[in-house]
Short mmCIF file of C-alpha atoms in Angstrom, two decimals:
data_model
loop_
_atom_site.label_atom_id
_atom_site.label_comp_id
_atom_site.label_asym_id
_atom_site.label_seq_id
_atom_site.Cartn_x
_atom_site.Cartn_y
_atom_site.Cartn_z
CA MET A 202 -32.81 16.00 14.39
CA ASN A 203 -29.40 14.23 12.63
CA ASN A 204 -29.32 10.63 12.17
CA ILE A 205 -26.18 9.24 13.74
CA TYR A 206 -25.99 5.95 11.28
CA LEU A 207 -26.62 7.98 7.91
CA PRO A 208 -23.49 7.90 6.07
CA GLU A 209 -21.97 10.38 3.47
CA ALA A 210 -21.20 9.39 -0.64
CA SER A 211 -17.34 9.74 -0.83
CA GLU A 212 -15.40 9.07 -4.06
CA ILE A 213 -12.63 6.80 -4.65
CA LEU A 214 -9.49 8.66 -5.46
CA SER A 215 -7.21 5.76 -6.35
CA VAL A 216 -6.99 2.12 -5.57
CA GLU A 217 -3.95 0.17 -4.83
CA LYS A 218 -3.46 -3.66 -4.55
CA VAL A 219 -0.98 -3.94 -2.18
CA THR A 220 -0.76 -7.48 -1.22
CA PRO A 221 -2.80 -10.32 -3.27
CA ILE A 222 -5.97 -10.11 -0.05
CA GLU A 223 -5.43 -6.19 0.76
CA TRP A 224 -5.65 -2.85 -1.16
CA LEU A 225 -5.19 0.43 -0.28
CA PHE A 226 -8.67 3.05 -1.37
CA ARG A 227 -7.94 6.66 -1.09
CA VAL A 228 -11.47 8.45 -0.53
CA LYS A 229 -12.02 12.07 -0.64
CA PHE A 230 -12.94 13.60 3.04
CA ASP A 231 -13.02 16.78 4.08
CA LYS A 232 -13.60 15.86 8.01
CA LYS A 233 -11.04 16.49 10.69
CA VAL A 234 -9.62 12.75 12.07
CA LYS A 235 -7.44 11.44 14.22
CA SER A 236 -4.42 8.78 13.81
CA GLY A 237 -5.57 5.88 15.53
CA GLN A 238 -9.04 6.31 14.82
CA PHE A 239 -11.86 4.64 12.39
CA ILE A 240 -14.31 4.78 9.90
CA GLN A 241 -17.47 2.39 9.05
CA ILE A 242 -17.40 1.61 5.27
CA SER A 243 -20.62 0.78 4.11
CA ILE A 244 -22.25 -0.30 0.58
CA PRO A 245 -25.96 0.12 0.66
CA LYS A 246 -28.12 -3.15 0.85
CA VAL A 247 -24.56 -5.25 1.80
CA GLY A 248 -23.78 -3.80 5.08
CA GLU A 249 -20.63 -1.88 6.75
CA ALA A 250 -17.27 -2.73 8.49
CA PRO A 251 -15.33 -0.72 10.73
CA ILE A 252 -11.90 0.38 9.17
CA SER A 253 -8.85 1.89 10.39
CA ILE A 254 -7.39 4.77 8.99
CA ALA A 255 -4.52 4.23 6.96
CA ASN A 256 -3.36 8.07 6.67
CA PHE A 257 -4.77 11.24 5.84
CA ASN A 258 -4.12 14.87 4.20
CA GLU A 259 -6.86 17.42 5.50
CA ARG A 260 -5.30 19.93 3.52
CA GLU A 261 -5.54 17.87 0.05
CA GLY A 262 -9.17 16.15 1.10
CA TRP A 263 -8.41 12.45 1.42
CA ILE A 264 -8.56 9.53 3.55
CA ASP A 265 -6.53 6.27 3.04
CA PHE A 266 -7.93 2.66 3.91
CA LEU A 267 -6.58 -0.65 4.05
CA ILE A 268 -8.86 -3.33 3.44
CA ARG A 269 -8.62 -6.92 3.76
CA LYS A 270 -11.02 -9.07 1.60
CA VAL A 271 -12.58 -11.28 4.42
CA GLY A 272 -16.02 -10.89 4.24
CA LYS A 273 -19.07 -10.15 1.98
CA VAL A 274 -18.53 -6.47 2.85
CA THR A 275 -15.08 -6.40 2.19
CA ASP A 276 -15.74 -8.51 -1.34
CA GLU A 277 -18.14 -5.91 -2.74
CA ILE A 278 -15.87 -2.98 -1.81
CA PHE A 279 -12.72 -4.80 -3.76
CA ASN A 280 -14.94 -4.40 -6.88
CA LYS A 281 -14.86 -0.89 -6.64
CA GLN A 282 -12.70 1.58 -8.64
CA ALA A 283 -11.55 5.00 -9.02
CA GLY A 284 -14.65 7.48 -9.39
CA GLU A 285 -17.12 5.05 -7.52
CA LYS A 286 -18.44 5.63 -4.37
CA LEU A 287 -17.94 4.39 -1.24
CA PHE A 288 -20.38 5.64 1.79
CA LEU A 289 -18.68 6.85 4.94
CA ARG A 290 -19.64 7.78 8.26
CA GLY A 291 -17.31 8.93 11.65
CA PRO A 292 -14.77 9.32 12.43
CA TYR A 293 -14.95 7.49 15.57
CA GLY A 294 -13.40 6.60 18.67
CA ASN A 295 -10.13 7.68 20.55
CA GLY A 296 -7.01 7.90 18.41
CA PHE A 297 -3.04 8.82 19.59
CA SER A 298 -1.99 12.01 21.11
CA ILE A 299 0.70 13.14 18.72
CA GLU A 300 1.85 15.95 21.33
CA ASN A 301 2.15 12.95 23.51
CA PHE A 302 5.25 11.65 21.79
CA GLU A 303 6.90 15.25 20.50
CA ASN A 304 10.48 15.70 22.26
CA LYS A 305 10.50 12.32 22.99
CA HIS A 306 12.43 8.40 22.03
CA LEU A 307 9.62 6.80 19.64
CA VAL A 308 9.11 3.56 19.31
CA ILE A 309 6.57 1.74 17.59
CA VAL A 310 6.32 -2.13 16.94
CA ALA A 311 3.28 -3.08 14.16
CA GLY A 312 2.56 -6.66 13.27
CA GLY A 313 0.69 -7.17 10.00
CA SER A 314 -2.19 -4.55 9.17
CA GLY A 315 -1.19 -3.29 12.31
CA VAL A 316 1.35 -0.83 10.47
CA ALA A 317 -2.09 0.59 8.72
CA PRO A 318 -3.59 2.60 11.74
CA VAL A 319 0.01 3.68 12.63
CA ARG A 320 0.89 4.65 9.71
CA PRO A 321 -0.53 8.28 10.01
CA ILE A 322 1.97 8.81 12.85
CA ILE A 323 4.96 7.46 10.81
CA GLU A 324 4.43 9.44 8.75
CA HIS A 325 3.68 12.77 10.42
CA PHE A 326 7.02 12.68 12.05
CA TYR A 327 8.82 11.23 8.97
CA GLU A 328 7.63 14.67 7.93
CA ASN A 329 8.75 16.33 11.30
CA ARG A 330 11.80 13.82 12.19
CA GLU A 331 13.17 17.04 14.61
CA LYS A 332 10.08 16.75 17.01
CA LEU A 333 11.20 13.39 18.15
CA LYS A 334 14.62 12.52 19.57
CA SER A 335 14.81 9.00 18.14
CA PHE A 336 12.13 6.78 15.74
CA ARG A 337 12.81 3.11 15.80
CA MET A 338 10.10 0.79 14.03
CA ILE A 339 10.06 -2.98 14.21
CA ALA A 340 7.18 -4.16 11.94
CA GLY A 341 6.39 -8.04 11.66
CA PHE A 342 5.03 -10.16 9.45
CA LYS A 343 4.11 -13.81 8.84
CA ASP A 344 5.83 -14.23 4.92
CA LEU A 345 7.27 -12.08 2.53
CA GLU A 346 4.19 -11.95 0.22
CA SER A 347 2.32 -10.47 3.74
CA VAL A 348 4.22 -7.22 4.08
CA ILE A 349 2.64 -4.38 3.31
CA PHE A 350 3.51 -0.78 1.93
CA LYS A 351 6.76 -1.91 0.94
CA ASP A 352 7.74 1.36 -0.78
CA ASP A 353 7.04 2.86 2.19
CA PHE A 354 9.59 1.36 4.61
CA THR A 355 12.22 1.79 1.61
CA ARG A 356 11.17 5.58 2.31
CA TRP A 357 10.76 5.65 5.87
CA ARG A 358 14.54 3.80 6.33
CA LYS A 359 15.73 7.65 4.72
CA LYS A 360 15.01 9.41 8.33
CA ILE A 361 13.59 6.52 10.86
CA ASP A 362 15.27 3.31 12.10
CA VAL A 363 13.31 0.65 11.05
CA LEU A 364 13.66 -3.25 11.22
CA VAL A 365 11.29 -5.62 9.07
CA THR A 366 11.11 -9.07 10.34
CA LEU A 367 9.26 -12.18 9.12
CA ASP A 368 8.13 -15.44 11.24
CA LYS A 369 9.29 -17.49 7.97
CA ALA A 370 13.39 -17.24 8.31
CA CYS A 371 14.40 -14.71 4.92
CA SER A 372 17.66 -13.86 3.57
CA LEU A 373 16.86 -11.02 2.13
CA GLU A 374 18.87 -7.59 2.73
CA GLY A 375 16.74 -5.58 5.72
CA ILE A 376 14.37 -8.38 7.04
CA CYS A 377 15.14 -10.27 9.67
CA ASP A 378 13.74 -13.79 11.05
CA GLY A 379 11.51 -14.34 13.78
CA LEU A 380 8.76 -12.72 16.35
CA VAL A 381 8.67 -8.58 17.28
CA THR A 382 9.22 -9.81 20.20
CA LYS A 383 12.72 -11.36 19.62
CA TYR A 384 14.03 -7.43 18.47
CA ILE A 385 12.15 -5.65 21.28
CA PRO A 386 15.17 -6.42 23.87
CA GLU A 387 17.99 -5.84 21.04
CA THR A 388 16.21 -1.95 20.70
CA ILE A 389 18.18 0.79 21.71
CA LEU A 390 17.42 3.00 24.25
CA PRO A 391 18.76 5.77 26.66
CA ALA A 392 20.20 5.43 29.80
CA ASP A 393 17.24 7.66 30.95
CA LEU A 394 13.93 5.67 30.25
CA ILE A 395 11.85 8.84 30.72
CA ASP A 396 11.28 9.89 28.07
CA VAL A 397 10.58 6.68 26.06
CA GLU A 398 6.87 6.20 24.40
CA TYR A 399 6.18 2.91 22.88
CA ILE A 400 3.16 2.13 20.49
CA ILE A 401 2.12 -1.55 20.27
CA VAL A 402 -0.66 -2.80 17.65
CA GLY A 403 -1.34 -5.73 15.82
CA PRO A 404 -3.17 -9.17 17.37
CA PRO A 405 -3.99 -9.46 20.65
CA VAL A 406 -1.33 -11.94 21.11
CA MET A 407 1.49 -10.28 19.59
CA MET A 408 0.18 -6.89 21.83
CA LYS A 409 -0.06 -9.14 24.78
CA PHE A 410 4.19 -10.58 24.39
CA SER A 411 5.26 -7.36 23.15
CA CYS A 412 3.86 -5.55 25.97
CA GLN A 413 5.41 -7.82 28.46
CA GLU A 414 9.41 -7.53 26.60
CA VAL A 415 8.63 -3.66 27.22
CA LEU A 416 7.90 -4.11 30.81
CA ARG A 417 10.80 -6.15 31.38
CA ARG A 418 13.21 -3.09 29.93
CA GLY A 419 12.07 -1.27 33.01
CA LEU A 420 9.52 0.79 31.10
CA SER A 421 6.26 1.77 33.52
CA LYS A 422 3.12 0.12 31.69
CA GLU A 423 2.18 4.41 31.39
CA GLN A 424 4.77 4.60 28.25
CA ILE A 425 3.10 2.22 26.23
CA TRP A 426 -0.19 2.93 24.05
CA VAL A 427 -2.08 -0.52 22.25
CA SER A 428 -4.77 0.06 19.62
CA PHE A 429 -7.06 -2.71 18.76
CA GLU A 430 -10.33 -3.38 17.40
CA ARG A 431 -13.09 -5.91 18.86
CA LYS A 432 -16.38 -6.55 16.71
CA MET A 433 -17.66 -2.91 15.95
CA SER A 434 -20.83 -2.53 15.10
CA CYS A 435 -22.65 0.71 15.25
CA ALA A 436 -19.33 2.84 16.30
CA VAL A 437 -21.49 4.69 18.63
CA GLY A 438 -21.48 2.40 21.76
CA LYS A 439 -25.47 1.06 21.53
CA CYS A 440 -25.04 -2.43 20.23
CA GLY A 441 -22.61 -3.86 22.99
CA HIS A 442 -20.78 -6.10 20.24
CA CYS A 443 -17.19 -4.67 21.24
CA LYS A 444 -17.91 -3.81 24.78
CA ILE A 445 -15.74 -5.35 27.71
CA ASP A 446 -16.66 -5.42 31.11
CA GLU A 447 -17.74 -1.51 30.99
CA THR A 448 -15.57 -0.48 28.13
CA TYR A 449 -16.87 0.41 24.57
CA ILE A 450 -13.60 -0.21 23.00
CA CYS A 451 -15.58 1.82 20.16
CA LEU A 452 -16.29 4.99 22.44
CA GLU A 453 -13.46 4.88 24.50
CA GLY A 454 -10.60 3.23 22.41
CA PRO A 455 -9.23 1.55 20.02
CA VAL A 456 -6.33 3.44 21.59
CA PHE A 457 -5.43 2.32 24.76
CA ARG A 458 -2.57 3.27 27.07
CA TYR A 459 -1.42 0.16 28.50
CA ASP A 460 -1.93 0.66 32.64
CA PHE A 461 -6.18 0.36 31.41
CA ALA A 462 -5.63 -1.23 28.29
CA GLU A 463 -3.96 -4.74 30.36
CA LYS A 464 -7.13 -6.09 31.46
CA LEU A 465 -8.49 -5.44 28.05
CA LEU A 466 -6.33 -7.84 25.92
CA ASP A 467 -8.54 -10.80 25.87
#
């Protein structure tokens, strides 16, 4: 009988410092994954933590995690180097359906580390730009030091209409000041909104008000997708830590369509 809680050791391929408290770990991984899912990463005798998948390549056999140093598990992970092991179990949860966005106008609104779970989608359509009618992105950060994936943004701008905003004013070229909600009303959309889809990922408050701005533009709740994580511990619907009413985020999410997610954004 298989033990659903038993992780497998995976080799760290590379470690990249993204910000002072957020590092990108690339780890060997040979299982099929989906954009928007998450993995439970553990350190024996220390604990485990749910981490969103920040990119993956099934052909080459690797997976990326953007990990923020915020507690004892992540503190210990930050001591790891390329060639050492992390223990993984998963993937878990429902992710984004890439096919749902094909041949449509896609707008991604991401706040802070919320860029990580949508990074696989961005990379997919960056490489397959012809599969979208248009592609726009608004990414918001607290300040310049907290901007993640700076090199990726530079590259993405070659094929994607990208706007990066900071909560605090900034005079650098290509970076605007203000919250992401300030720029949602300015996003250019086709007159016929039927083929427009929004993906909104970030802190709960940011997602709530961003969704409200999108709805004011005349889109329906069925055209908005969100992703969020609560305190997920077991990842298999047993502990109840992530449960909101009767919904287990680890099983039914973390990706939801907004007509369902609206009541979950607490």
